Amino acid sequence: MSLYKRPGSTRWWCKFVVNGRLIRQSTGTADPLKAAEYEAKLHASIYDQIRLGIKPMYSWNDAVTRYVSEHTDKTLSTRQNEIRGLQWLHKYLSGVSLQAIDRDLLDKIIKAKQQEGVKPRTVNAVINLIRVILRKAMLDWKWIDRLPKFRILQEPKRRVRFITREEWARLQAEMPPHLRRMATFAIETGVRRANVTGLRWSQVDLERRIVWYHADQMKARKAHPCPLTNGAVLILREAAEAQSAEKEKYKNADLDHVFTFRGKTVRQTGSTAWENACMRAGIQNFRFHDLRHTWASWHIQDGTPLHVLQELGGWETPEMVQKYAHLSVDHLAGYVQKRDALRPVDNTILGTGTKNAGS
């Protein structure tokens, strides 16, 4: 058996052969005595696995490799976020056996992420990624028998950011045509930003007034038929006309995607054009994604039931639409009016200056 250090690393690695099987793994420590102890225990464990049929020991790297290979159907943005998270975790978990990931190690990872000055939500996203992979390792792959205890940071409750119809009219007037078409489609349908930028003409059926999103395009991983309003239909027709003009002007113009600018697919919406339009309209702290919040808020204010909103918006669970429930009080009005009917009205409360007879 032998211990060694990789170039640029302070941690010891062990390398040995058991019954013809090469084992190479990080000890997770810079202390040579602890590294030697870890190596001895690992050697005994591997021997038990091979000779006695005990469950083999897998590393974090093994789990990440399998997880990434099995989850190729995620949306591009989700996959990119996961890859960034896994790359960040590499320096803390690379070479660590799944059985060695415990509460102490998770707390060290939490502390390291907090030191970057990020919000609790960002820290929780990293810890949740670890939990998802370990749950796979336990429930699906049968690599481990139990999960460590996870500590989740408390996140402040966020207000739902939406604008009024008057504010929307001002914002709409300040946007350039290509951005206005995208924003209007978003606020008419409630679809997410990625579903706007990634929309293709092959998904559009103007005759049936519907846009069809495939499961791999949706956050909930379920196919989603999106009915079109009159406003959405008009926007799609306007986009088609604009694209016809681009075809004449730009060579190799993109005719596949619905929303284009100067012959190319629009990939980003949080651009300078968006920020300038919001500034000119006098609207602060408003993202493109908040158009989805606005769409949902207007629906609730207009009396759309929560279960219908859930289906229209493609949310996976009823809890995801509960944040809009406070915007509707129509179902409470009857109880308030009933209470008023049970007691006499005091005119002084109403500001008439007179009281009821006999007072």
XYZ file of C-alpha atoms in Angstrom:
359
model
C 0.000 0.000 0.000
C 1.225 3.545 -0.618
C 0.215 7.113 0.053
C 0.973 9.986 -2.281
C -0.075 13.561 -3.051
C -1.273 14.891 -6.350
C 0.425 18.030 -7.721
C -1.110 21.127 -6.188
C -3.116 19.164 -3.599
C -2.573 19.061 0.161
C -4.547 15.842 0.627
C -3.072 12.354 0.643
C -4.242 9.752 -1.843
C -3.959 5.998 -1.473
C -3.277 3.428 -4.168
C -3.240 -0.323 -3.699
C -4.385 -3.615 -5.255
C -6.790 -6.078 -3.625
C -7.351 -9.433 -5.317
C -6.239 -7.994 -8.657
C -8.400 -4.900 -8.349
C -6.682 -1.483 -8.415
C -7.981 0.954 -5.806
C -7.117 4.653 -6.090
C -8.908 7.143 -3.823
C -8.438 10.354 -1.859
C -8.118 10.000 1.904
C -9.697 13.434 2.361
C -6.994 14.616 4.777
C -3.587 16.312 4.789
C -2.585 14.555 8.024
C -0.296 11.588 7.164
C -1.328 9.599 10.268
C -5.047 10.012 9.549
C -4.383 9.216 5.887
C -2.621 5.976 6.838
C -5.517 5.056 9.134
C -8.037 5.787 6.382
C -6.045 3.676 3.913
C -5.956 0.716 6.296
C -9.695 0.863 6.903
C -10.389 1.234 3.189
C -8.184 -1.744 2.386
C -10.054 -3.884 4.899
C -13.387 -2.674 3.575
C -12.491 -3.441 -0.039
C -11.283 -6.889 1.014
C -14.642 -7.554 2.706
C -16.483 -6.410 -0.394
C -14.560 -8.670 -2.732
C -14.061 -11.769 -0.557
C -17.214 -11.698 1.568
C -19.708 -10.253 -0.884
C -20.344 -7.077 1.151
C -21.796 -4.105 -0.756
C -18.991 -2.345 -2.680
C -17.874 1.178 -1.869
C -18.561 3.859 -4.474
C -17.141 7.349 -4.602
C -18.838 10.688 -5.240
C -17.214 10.702 -8.679
C -18.894 7.388 -9.519
C -22.264 8.781 -8.477
C -21.855 12.016 -10.441
C -20.832 10.141 -13.586
C -23.885 7.884 -13.412
C -26.257 10.707 -12.471
C -25.183 12.890 -15.395
C -25.374 9.988 -17.850
C -28.911 9.077 -16.721
C -30.336 12.608 -16.784
C -29.723 13.837 -20.298
C -33.326 14.901 -20.896
C -33.271 18.002 -18.691
C -33.694 21.483 -20.098
C -30.496 23.258 -21.123
C -30.714 25.844 -18.323
C -31.347 23.197 -15.644
C -28.489 21.040 -16.903
C -26.111 24.018 -16.991
C -27.021 24.955 -13.412
C -26.368 21.393 -12.250
C -23.028 21.230 -14.062
C -21.932 24.489 -12.415
C -22.959 23.114 -9.025
C -21.108 19.828 -9.585
C -17.991 21.666 -10.712
C -18.032 23.731 -7.532
C -18.526 20.623 -5.373
C -15.641 18.810 -7.062
C -12.987 20.338 -4.788
C -14.844 19.177 -1.683
C -16.182 15.762 -2.708
C -13.897 14.443 -5.430
C -12.597 11.026 -4.405
C -14.753 10.891 -1.274
C -16.686 7.673 -0.758
C -20.458 8.037 -0.526
C -20.414 6.469 2.944
C -18.015 9.190 4.115
C -20.376 12.046 3.235
C -21.778 12.914 6.647
C -23.263 15.902 8.487
C -19.834 17.305 9.380
C -18.699 17.325 5.753
C -22.003 18.838 4.616
C -21.663 21.602 7.225
C -18.171 22.378 5.912
C -19.597 22.681 2.402
C -22.386 24.952 3.650
C -19.865 27.189 5.451
C -17.630 27.380 2.370
C -20.551 28.406 0.158
C -21.743 30.991 2.695
C -18.303 32.572 2.717
C -18.847 33.479 -0.931
C -21.545 35.886 0.226
C -24.397 34.116 -1.580
C -28.006 33.940 -0.437
C -29.380 30.987 1.592
C -31.339 29.896 -1.477
C -28.081 29.407 -3.407
C -26.532 27.414 -0.557
C -29.638 25.232 -0.330
C -29.511 24.573 -4.081
C -26.000 23.115 -3.727
C -26.969 20.954 -0.735
C -30.121 19.794 -2.511
C -28.023 18.667 -5.486
C -26.001 16.457 -3.134
C -29.199 15.102 -1.599
C -30.713 14.282 -4.998
C -27.645 12.300 -6.045
C -27.358 10.462 -2.725
C -31.057 9.573 -2.820
C -30.471 8.064 -6.258
C -27.526 6.140 -4.882
C -29.647 4.753 -2.042
C -33.050 4.176 -3.623
C -32.271 3.438 -7.272
C -28.708 2.155 -7.440
C -28.566 0.478 -3.986
C -25.041 1.777 -3.438
C -25.612 3.024 0.115
C -27.960 2.029 2.902
C -28.753 5.400 4.456
C -28.603 9.137 3.893
C -26.804 11.682 6.077
C -28.829 14.346 7.842
C -29.128 17.474 5.738
C -29.311 20.970 7.181
C -31.304 23.413 5.078
C -30.897 27.129 5.663
C -34.003 29.184 6.277
C -34.890 31.302 3.269
C -36.705 34.624 3.590
C -40.149 34.554 2.054
C -40.152 36.441 -1.206
C -42.906 38.698 -2.361
C -44.525 37.933 -5.678
C -43.393 40.709 -8.017
C -46.006 41.689 -10.577
C -47.114 44.864 -12.313
C -50.478 46.424 -13.027
C -52.056 46.596 -16.454
C -51.272 50.305 -16.592
C -47.606 49.634 -15.838
C -47.560 46.899 -18.460
C -48.927 49.319 -21.067
C -46.095 51.751 -20.274
C -43.451 49.016 -20.398
C -44.798 47.568 -23.624
C -44.581 50.976 -25.300
C -40.905 51.357 -24.352
C -39.632 48.039 -25.717
C -38.106 47.473 -29.171
C -40.363 45.377 -31.465
C -38.568 42.018 -31.095
C -38.480 42.264 -27.286
C -42.066 43.520 -27.122
C -43.274 40.463 -29.062
C -41.484 38.096 -26.674
C -42.662 39.879 -23.535
C -46.245 40.095 -24.783
C -46.286 36.392 -25.610
C -44.972 35.640 -22.108
C -47.599 37.748 -20.369
C -50.387 36.351 -22.577
C -49.466 32.691 -21.987
C -47.555 32.615 -18.697
C -44.793 30.410 -20.096
C -41.261 30.655 -18.730
C -38.473 32.620 -20.390
C -36.807 29.473 -21.796
C -40.123 28.426 -23.332
C -40.341 31.779 -25.084
C -36.799 31.881 -26.444
C -36.850 28.180 -27.374
C -40.247 28.159 -29.095
C -40.200 26.701 -32.617
C -42.780 27.026 -35.352
C -43.187 23.251 -35.370
C -44.787 23.577 -31.925
C -47.342 26.166 -33.030
C -50.838 25.315 -34.258
C -52.616 28.578 -35.040
C -55.654 26.799 -36.426
C -56.290 25.081 -33.096
C -54.904 28.115 -31.217
C -52.435 26.087 -29.197
C -48.692 25.754 -28.609
C -47.375 22.355 -27.590
C -44.356 22.038 -25.300
C -42.637 18.673 -25.055
C -41.746 17.116 -21.708
C -38.030 17.814 -22.090
C -38.805 21.529 -22.516
C -40.767 21.874 -19.286
C -39.430 22.320 -15.775
C -41.961 19.793 -14.430
C -40.823 17.255 -17.080
C -44.367 16.842 -18.394
C -45.731 17.727 -21.828
C -47.697 20.952 -21.682
C -50.360 22.131 -24.139
C -50.608 25.920 -23.935
C -53.862 27.482 -25.190
C -53.449 30.802 -26.970
C -55.301 34.032 -26.250
C -56.263 36.434 -29.026
C -53.278 38.542 -28.024
C -50.905 35.589 -28.280
C -52.232 34.671 -31.727
C -51.713 38.226 -32.940
C -48.151 38.219 -31.623
C -47.326 34.965 -33.421
C -48.695 36.343 -36.676
C -46.668 39.518 -36.176
C -43.567 37.412 -35.506
C -44.153 35.487 -38.733
C -44.395 38.741 -40.718
C -41.227 40.087 -39.105
C -39.400 36.872 -39.903
C -40.455 37.059 -43.548
C -38.876 40.498 -43.724
C -35.705 39.201 -42.053
C -35.512 36.399 -44.593
C -35.229 38.930 -47.385
C -32.650 41.026 -45.554
C -30.388 38.494 -43.828
C -28.732 35.475 -45.361
C -29.077 32.227 -43.411
C -31.832 33.738 -41.302
C -33.235 31.452 -38.607
C -36.684 30.376 -39.793
C -37.043 27.594 -37.224
C -37.464 29.565 -34.015
C -40.431 31.892 -33.553
C -38.713 34.853 -31.925
C -35.684 36.170 -33.773
C -33.771 39.430 -34.127
C -31.855 40.337 -37.258
C -32.192 36.788 -38.490
C -30.846 35.121 -35.330
C -32.501 33.357 -32.402
C -32.840 35.504 -29.293
C -31.198 33.614 -26.431
C -31.218 36.196 -23.645
C -33.964 38.531 -22.420
C -32.267 40.224 -19.468
C -30.473 42.555 -21.825
C -29.687 46.248 -21.775
C -32.772 46.775 -23.949
C -34.952 45.233 -21.220
C -33.346 47.259 -18.436
C -33.633 50.497 -20.410
C -37.283 49.831 -21.222
C -38.070 49.251 -17.538
C -36.211 52.414 -16.580
C -38.040 54.554 -19.148
C -41.366 53.068 -18.007
C -40.559 53.894 -14.382
C -40.639 50.236 -13.280
C -37.979 49.011 -10.848
C -36.806 45.563 -9.786
C -38.707 43.750 -12.532
C -37.274 40.734 -14.372
C -38.504 39.017 -17.504
C -39.533 36.035 -15.361
C -41.813 38.374 -13.390
C -44.049 38.473 -16.457
C -45.071 34.934 -15.481
C -45.889 36.165 -11.975
C -47.876 39.001 -13.507
C -49.820 36.621 -15.752
C -50.681 34.397 -12.773
C -51.588 37.356 -10.563
C -53.946 38.802 -13.150
C -55.588 35.390 -13.542
C -56.224 35.129 -9.802
C -57.532 38.701 -9.632
C -59.909 37.901 -12.481
C -61.276 34.899 -10.580
C -59.416 31.945 -12.102
C -59.439 29.046 -9.566
C -56.056 27.898 -8.267
C -56.421 24.372 -9.677
C -57.100 25.806 -13.139
C -54.136 28.171 -12.827
C -51.928 25.223 -11.889
C -52.885 23.397 -15.085
C -52.568 26.473 -17.276
C -49.136 27.299 -15.878
C -47.775 23.765 -15.936
C -46.948 23.679 -12.212
C -46.339 20.222 -10.800
C -48.039 20.613 -7.416
C -50.848 22.779 -5.956
C -48.382 24.202 -3.416
C -46.539 25.972 -6.212
C -49.513 28.236 -6.954
C -50.403 28.973 -3.341
C -48.191 32.070 -3.397
C -50.827 33.722 -5.598
C -53.806 32.740 -3.436
C -53.700 35.915 -1.327
C -54.468 38.006 -4.397
C -58.057 36.746 -4.497
C -60.550 37.535 -1.726
C -63.771 36.957 -3.674
C -64.463 33.702 -1.809
C -64.308 35.626 1.493
C -66.633 38.477 0.520
C -69.808 36.485 1.242
C -68.761 35.808 4.828
C -67.962 39.477 5.456
C -71.300 40.605 4.026
C -73.124 37.977 6.108
C -71.567 39.381 9.291
C -72.609 42.907 8.337
C -76.200 41.714 7.846
C -76.319 40.438 11.438
C -75.667 43.765 13.151
C -77.198 47.267 12.871
C -75.232 49.926 11.073
C -73.932 52.804 13.188
C -74.083 55.882 10.957
C -71.309 57.550 12.916
C -68.978 54.825 11.691
C -70.045 55.546 8.129
C -69.257 59.225 8.623
C -72.829 60.588 8.270
C -72.642 62.501 11.548
C -75.914 60.998 12.889
C -76.651 57.996 15.042
C -79.339 55.399 14.838
C -82.635 56.231 16.612
C -82.639 55.402 20.281
C -78.895 55.652 20.682
